[in-house]
Amino acid sequence: MSLIVKLADQDRRDVLPSLYNGLSNPPKFDNIDVFGILLANAIQLITTLCGVVAVIIVTWAGIQYITSQGDPRKVSEAKNTITYAVLGLILASGSYLIVEYLVRQFD
């Protein structure tokens, strides 16, 4: 049995969040609350994608660091890439937390 069939048979949570979490199936766009739900879900999706991209970039920079063979320029580039990826992840997480806080205040 292939891995794809096994995953399809399992009752599992999706890896990426859906834009329609919290809405009826099919969604009815009849009031402004639907826009807020879609916006919150889009922000969650973007934050998740930022996390995935940051992990990929840090992994790539780690490979560059390992294969730099002591070349100061390559080591510096790899360290800068890791630093910027982590800073980007912190900014994305911080923006998500700020939006979540504001949503809870106005709820």
Short mmCIF file of N, CA and C in Angstrom, two decimals:
data_model
loop_
_atom_site.label_atom_id
_atom_site.label_comp_id
_atom_site.label_asym_id
_atom_site.label_seq_id
_atom_site.Cartn_x
_atom_site.Cartn_y
_atom_site.Cartn_z
N MET A 1 0.86 -1.18 0.00
CA MET A 1 0.00 0.00 0.00
C MET A 1 0.90 1.23 0.00
N SER A 2 0.62 2.15 -0.90
CA SER A 2 1.48 3.33 -1.00
C SER A 2 1.19 4.33 0.12
N LEU A 3 2.13 5.21 0.33
CA LEU A 3 2.00 6.22 1.38
C LEU A 3 0.82 7.14 1.12
N ILE A 4 0.58 7.47 -0.14
CA ILE A 4 -0.53 8.38 -0.47
C ILE A 4 -1.87 7.74 -0.10
N VAL A 5 -2.01 6.46 -0.37
CA VAL A 5 -3.26 5.77 -0.03
C VAL A 5 -3.42 5.71 1.48
N LYS A 6 -2.33 5.44 2.20
CA LYS A 6 -2.39 5.39 3.66
C LYS A 6 -2.82 6.74 4.24
N LEU A 7 -2.24 7.83 3.70
CA LEU A 7 -2.61 9.16 4.18
C LEU A 7 -4.05 9.49 3.85
N ALA A 8 -4.52 9.06 2.70
CA ALA A 8 -5.90 9.33 2.32
C ALA A 8 -6.88 8.57 3.21
N ASP A 9 -6.49 7.37 3.66
CA ASP A 9 -7.37 6.56 4.50
C ASP A 9 -7.41 7.05 5.94
N GLN A 10 -6.39 7.73 6.38
CA GLN A 10 -6.32 8.18 7.77
C GLN A 10 -7.23 9.38 8.00
N ASP A 11 -7.71 9.47 9.24
CA ASP A 11 -8.47 10.64 9.64
C ASP A 11 -7.44 11.62 10.21
N ARG A 12 -6.98 12.56 9.40
CA ARG A 12 -5.88 13.43 9.80
C ARG A 12 -6.25 14.89 9.63
N ARG A 13 -5.53 15.72 10.37
CA ARG A 13 -5.68 17.16 10.22
C ARG A 13 -4.83 17.64 9.05
N ASP A 14 -5.34 18.55 8.26
CA ASP A 14 -4.58 19.06 7.12
C ASP A 14 -3.33 19.78 7.60
N VAL A 15 -2.29 19.74 6.79
CA VAL A 15 -1.04 20.40 7.14
C VAL A 15 -1.21 21.91 7.10
N LEU A 16 -1.84 22.40 6.06
CA LEU A 16 -2.08 23.83 5.94
C LEU A 16 -3.52 24.15 6.34
N PRO A 17 -3.72 25.26 7.03
CA PRO A 17 -5.09 25.61 7.41
C PRO A 17 -5.92 26.00 6.18
N SER A 18 -7.22 25.80 6.29
CA SER A 18 -8.13 26.15 5.21
C SER A 18 -8.59 27.59 5.37
N LEU A 19 -8.87 28.24 4.26
CA LEU A 19 -9.40 29.60 4.33
C LEU A 19 -10.84 29.61 4.84
N TYR A 20 -11.50 28.47 4.80
CA TYR A 20 -12.91 28.42 5.15
C TYR A 20 -13.16 27.82 6.52
N ASN A 21 -12.14 27.70 7.38
CA ASN A 21 -12.36 27.23 8.75
C ASN A 21 -13.32 28.17 9.45
N GLY A 22 -14.32 27.61 10.11
CA GLY A 22 -15.27 28.42 10.84
C GLY A 22 -16.45 28.90 10.02
N LEU A 23 -16.53 28.52 8.76
CA LEU A 23 -17.64 28.92 7.90
C LEU A 23 -18.48 27.70 7.55
N SER A 24 -19.71 27.95 7.16
CA SER A 24 -20.58 26.85 6.76
C SER A 24 -20.06 26.26 5.45
N ASN A 25 -20.51 25.07 5.16
CA ASN A 25 -20.06 24.39 3.95
C ASN A 25 -21.25 24.23 3.01
N PRO A 26 -21.35 24.82 1.88
CA PRO A 26 -20.46 25.82 1.31
C PRO A 26 -20.64 27.17 2.00
N PRO A 27 -19.60 27.99 2.03
CA PRO A 27 -19.70 29.27 2.73
C PRO A 27 -20.69 30.22 2.06
N LYS A 28 -21.43 30.93 2.90
CA LYS A 28 -22.38 31.93 2.41
C LYS A 28 -21.81 33.32 2.74
N PHE A 29 -21.61 34.10 1.73
CA PHE A 29 -21.03 35.42 1.91
C PHE A 29 -22.15 36.45 2.04
N ASP A 30 -22.86 36.39 3.17
CA ASP A 30 -24.03 37.25 3.33
C ASP A 30 -23.85 38.34 4.38
N ASN A 31 -22.72 38.34 5.10
CA ASN A 31 -22.50 39.43 6.06
C ASN A 31 -21.02 39.71 6.20
N ILE A 32 -20.70 40.77 6.91
CA ILE A 32 -19.30 41.22 7.04
C ILE A 32 -18.46 40.29 7.90
N ASP A 33 -19.09 39.49 8.77
CA ASP A 33 -18.33 38.56 9.62
C ASP A 33 -17.57 37.53 8.79
N VAL A 34 -18.11 37.16 7.65
CA VAL A 34 -17.45 36.19 6.78
C VAL A 34 -16.11 36.75 6.30
N PHE A 35 -16.07 38.05 5.99
CA PHE A 35 -14.82 38.67 5.55
C PHE A 35 -13.77 38.59 6.66
N GLY A 36 -14.19 38.85 7.91
CA GLY A 36 -13.26 38.77 9.03
C GLY A 36 -12.70 37.37 9.23
N ILE A 37 -13.57 36.37 9.07
CA ILE A 37 -13.11 34.99 9.21
C ILE A 37 -12.14 34.65 8.09
N LEU A 38 -12.46 35.05 6.87
CA LEU A 38 -11.55 34.79 5.75
C LEU A 38 -10.21 35.48 5.94
N LEU A 39 -10.23 36.72 6.43
CA LEU A 39 -9.00 37.47 6.66
C LEU A 39 -8.15 36.79 7.74
N ALA A 40 -8.78 36.39 8.84
CA ALA A 40 -8.04 35.72 9.91
C ALA A 40 -7.45 34.40 9.42
N ASN A 41 -8.21 33.66 8.64
CA ASN A 41 -7.70 32.39 8.12
C ASN A 41 -6.59 32.61 7.10
N ALA A 42 -6.69 33.68 6.30
CA ALA A 42 -5.62 33.99 5.34
C ALA A 42 -4.33 34.36 6.07
N ILE A 43 -4.45 35.12 7.15
CA ILE A 43 -3.27 35.50 7.93
C ILE A 43 -2.64 34.25 8.55
N GLN A 44 -3.46 33.33 9.04
CA GLN A 44 -2.93 32.10 9.60
C GLN A 44 -2.22 31.27 8.52
N LEU A 45 -2.79 31.22 7.33
CA LEU A 45 -2.18 30.49 6.23
C LEU A 45 -0.84 31.11 5.84
N ILE A 46 -0.79 32.42 5.74
CA ILE A 46 0.45 33.11 5.38
C ILE A 46 1.52 32.90 6.45
N THR A 47 1.13 32.95 7.72
CA THR A 47 2.08 32.72 8.80
C THR A 47 2.63 31.30 8.75
N THR A 48 1.78 30.33 8.47
CA THR A 48 2.22 28.94 8.34
C THR A 48 3.22 28.81 7.19
N LEU A 49 2.91 29.41 6.06
CA LEU A 49 3.83 29.36 4.92
C LEU A 49 5.15 30.05 5.23
N CYS A 50 5.11 31.15 5.99
CA CYS A 50 6.35 31.83 6.40
C CYS A 50 7.22 30.91 7.24
N GLY A 51 6.60 30.16 8.12
CA GLY A 51 7.34 29.21 8.95
C GLY A 51 8.00 28.13 8.12
N VAL A 52 7.28 27.60 7.15
CA VAL A 52 7.83 26.56 6.27
C VAL A 52 8.99 27.12 5.46
N VAL A 53 8.81 28.31 4.90
CA VAL A 53 9.88 28.93 4.10
C VAL A 53 11.10 29.22 4.97
N ALA A 54 10.89 29.67 6.21
CA ALA A 54 12.02 29.96 7.11
C ALA A 54 12.81 28.70 7.42
N VAL A 55 12.12 27.59 7.64
CA VAL A 55 12.83 26.32 7.91
C VAL A 55 13.65 25.91 6.70
N ILE A 56 13.08 26.06 5.51
CA ILE A 56 13.81 25.70 4.28
C ILE A 56 15.03 26.59 4.11
N ILE A 57 14.89 27.89 4.34
CA ILE A 57 16.01 28.82 4.17
C ILE A 57 17.10 28.54 5.20
N VAL A 58 16.73 28.29 6.45
CA VAL A 58 17.73 27.99 7.48
C VAL A 58 18.46 26.69 7.15
N THR A 59 17.73 25.71 6.65
CA THR A 59 18.37 24.44 6.26
C THR A 59 19.35 24.67 5.12
N TRP A 60 18.94 25.44 4.13
CA TRP A 60 19.83 25.75 3.00
C TRP A 60 21.07 26.51 3.47
N ALA A 61 20.88 27.48 4.36
CA ALA A 61 22.02 28.25 4.87
C ALA A 61 22.95 27.35 5.70
N GLY A 62 22.37 26.41 6.43
CA GLY A 62 23.19 25.46 7.17
C GLY A 62 24.04 24.61 6.26
N ILE A 63 23.47 24.19 5.15
CA ILE A 63 24.24 23.42 4.16
C ILE A 63 25.35 24.28 3.58
N GLN A 64 25.04 25.55 3.28
CA GLN A 64 26.07 26.46 2.77
C GLN A 64 27.18 26.65 3.80
N TYR A 65 26.81 26.74 5.06
CA TYR A 65 27.81 26.93 6.13
C TYR A 65 28.72 25.71 6.23
N ILE A 66 28.11 24.53 6.17
CA ILE A 66 28.89 23.30 6.29
C ILE A 66 29.84 23.13 5.10
N THR A 67 29.38 23.49 3.92
CA THR A 67 30.20 23.30 2.71
C THR A 67 31.09 24.50 2.39
N SER A 68 31.14 25.48 3.27
CA SER A 68 31.95 26.68 2.99
C SER A 68 33.45 26.40 3.08
N GLN A 69 33.84 25.36 3.76
CA GLN A 69 35.25 24.95 3.90
C GLN A 69 36.11 26.07 4.46
N GLY A 70 35.55 26.84 5.36
CA GLY A 70 36.32 27.87 6.04
C GLY A 70 36.50 29.17 5.28
N ASP A 71 35.92 29.28 4.10
CA ASP A 71 36.01 30.52 3.32
C ASP A 71 35.23 31.60 4.07
N PRO A 72 35.92 32.67 4.54
CA PRO A 72 35.26 33.68 5.36
C PRO A 72 34.06 34.34 4.69
N ARG A 73 34.12 34.55 3.39
CA ARG A 73 33.01 35.19 2.69
C ARG A 73 31.78 34.28 2.69
N LYS A 74 31.97 32.99 2.41
CA LYS A 74 30.85 32.05 2.38
C LYS A 74 30.27 31.83 3.78
N VAL A 75 31.14 31.79 4.79
CA VAL A 75 30.67 31.63 6.17
C VAL A 75 29.83 32.84 6.56
N SER A 76 30.30 34.03 6.21
CA SER A 76 29.57 35.25 6.53
C SER A 76 28.21 35.28 5.83
N GLU A 77 28.17 34.88 4.55
CA GLU A 77 26.90 34.85 3.82
C GLU A 77 25.92 33.86 4.46
N ALA A 78 26.41 32.70 4.86
CA ALA A 78 25.54 31.69 5.47
C ALA A 78 25.00 32.19 6.81
N LYS A 79 25.85 32.81 7.62
CA LYS A 79 25.40 33.34 8.91
C LYS A 79 24.37 34.45 8.72
N ASN A 80 24.61 35.33 7.74
CA ASN A 80 23.64 36.39 7.47
C ASN A 80 22.30 35.83 7.00
N THR A 81 22.34 34.79 6.17
CA THR A 81 21.10 34.18 5.70
C THR A 81 20.32 33.60 6.86
N ILE A 82 20.99 32.91 7.77
CA ILE A 82 20.32 32.34 8.94
C ILE A 82 19.74 33.46 9.80
N THR A 83 20.52 34.51 10.01
CA THR A 83 20.04 35.63 10.83
C THR A 83 18.79 36.26 10.23
N TYR A 84 18.81 36.52 8.93
CA TYR A 84 17.66 37.16 8.29
C TYR A 84 16.44 36.24 8.26
N ALA A 85 16.65 34.95 8.09
CA ALA A 85 15.52 34.01 8.10
C ALA A 85 14.87 33.96 9.47
N VAL A 86 15.68 33.94 10.53
CA VAL A 86 15.13 33.91 11.89
C VAL A 86 14.43 35.24 12.20
N LEU A 87 15.01 36.36 11.79
CA LEU A 87 14.35 37.65 12.00
C LEU A 87 13.02 37.73 11.25
N GLY A 88 12.99 37.22 10.04
CA GLY A 88 11.74 37.20 9.28
C GLY A 88 10.68 36.34 9.96
N LEU A 89 11.09 35.22 10.52
CA LEU A 89 10.16 34.36 11.24
C LEU A 89 9.65 35.04 12.50
N ILE A 90 10.51 35.74 13.19
CA ILE A 90 10.09 36.48 14.38
C ILE A 90 9.10 37.58 14.01
N LEU A 91 9.37 38.31 12.93
CA LEU A 91 8.45 39.36 12.48
C LEU A 91 7.09 38.79 12.07
N ALA A 92 7.10 37.67 11.35
CA ALA A 92 5.84 37.05 10.93
C ALA A 92 5.05 36.56 12.14
N SER A 93 5.73 35.95 13.08
CA SER A 93 5.06 35.47 14.29
C SER A 93 4.54 36.63 15.12
N GLY A 94 5.33 37.68 15.22
CA GLY A 94 4.90 38.86 15.97
C GLY A 94 3.69 39.52 15.35
N SER A 95 3.67 39.61 14.03
CA SER A 95 2.50 40.21 13.38
C SER A 95 1.26 39.35 13.58
N TYR A 96 1.43 38.04 13.55
CA TYR A 96 0.30 37.14 13.81
C TYR A 96 -0.22 37.33 15.23
N LEU A 97 0.68 37.43 16.19
CA LEU A 97 0.26 37.62 17.58
C LEU A 97 -0.45 38.96 17.78
N ILE A 98 0.03 40.00 17.13
CA ILE A 98 -0.62 41.31 17.23
C ILE A 98 -2.03 41.26 16.65
N VAL A 99 -2.19 40.63 15.50
CA VAL A 99 -3.51 40.52 14.89
C VAL A 99 -4.44 39.69 15.78
N GLU A 100 -3.94 38.59 16.32
CA GLU A 100 -4.76 37.76 17.21
C GLU A 100 -5.20 38.56 18.44
N TYR A 101 -4.29 39.33 19.00
CA TYR A 101 -4.62 40.15 20.17
C TYR A 101 -5.71 41.17 19.83
N LEU A 102 -5.54 41.85 18.70
CA LEU A 102 -6.53 42.85 18.30
C LEU A 102 -7.89 42.21 18.01
N VAL A 103 -7.89 41.06 17.39
CA VAL A 103 -9.16 40.38 17.10
C VAL A 103 -9.87 40.03 18.41
N ARG A 104 -9.13 39.57 19.38
CA ARG A 104 -9.75 39.21 20.67
C ARG A 104 -10.25 40.44 21.42
N GLN A 105 -9.59 41.58 21.24
CA GLN A 105 -10.04 42.80 21.91
C GLN A 105 -11.34 43.32 21.33
N PHE A 106 -11.52 43.17 20.03
CA PHE A 106 -12.72 43.68 19.38
C PHE A 106 -13.83 42.64 19.26
N ASP A 107 -13.60 41.45 19.75
CA ASP A 107 -14.59 40.38 19.67
C ASP A 107 -15.72 40.56 20.65
#
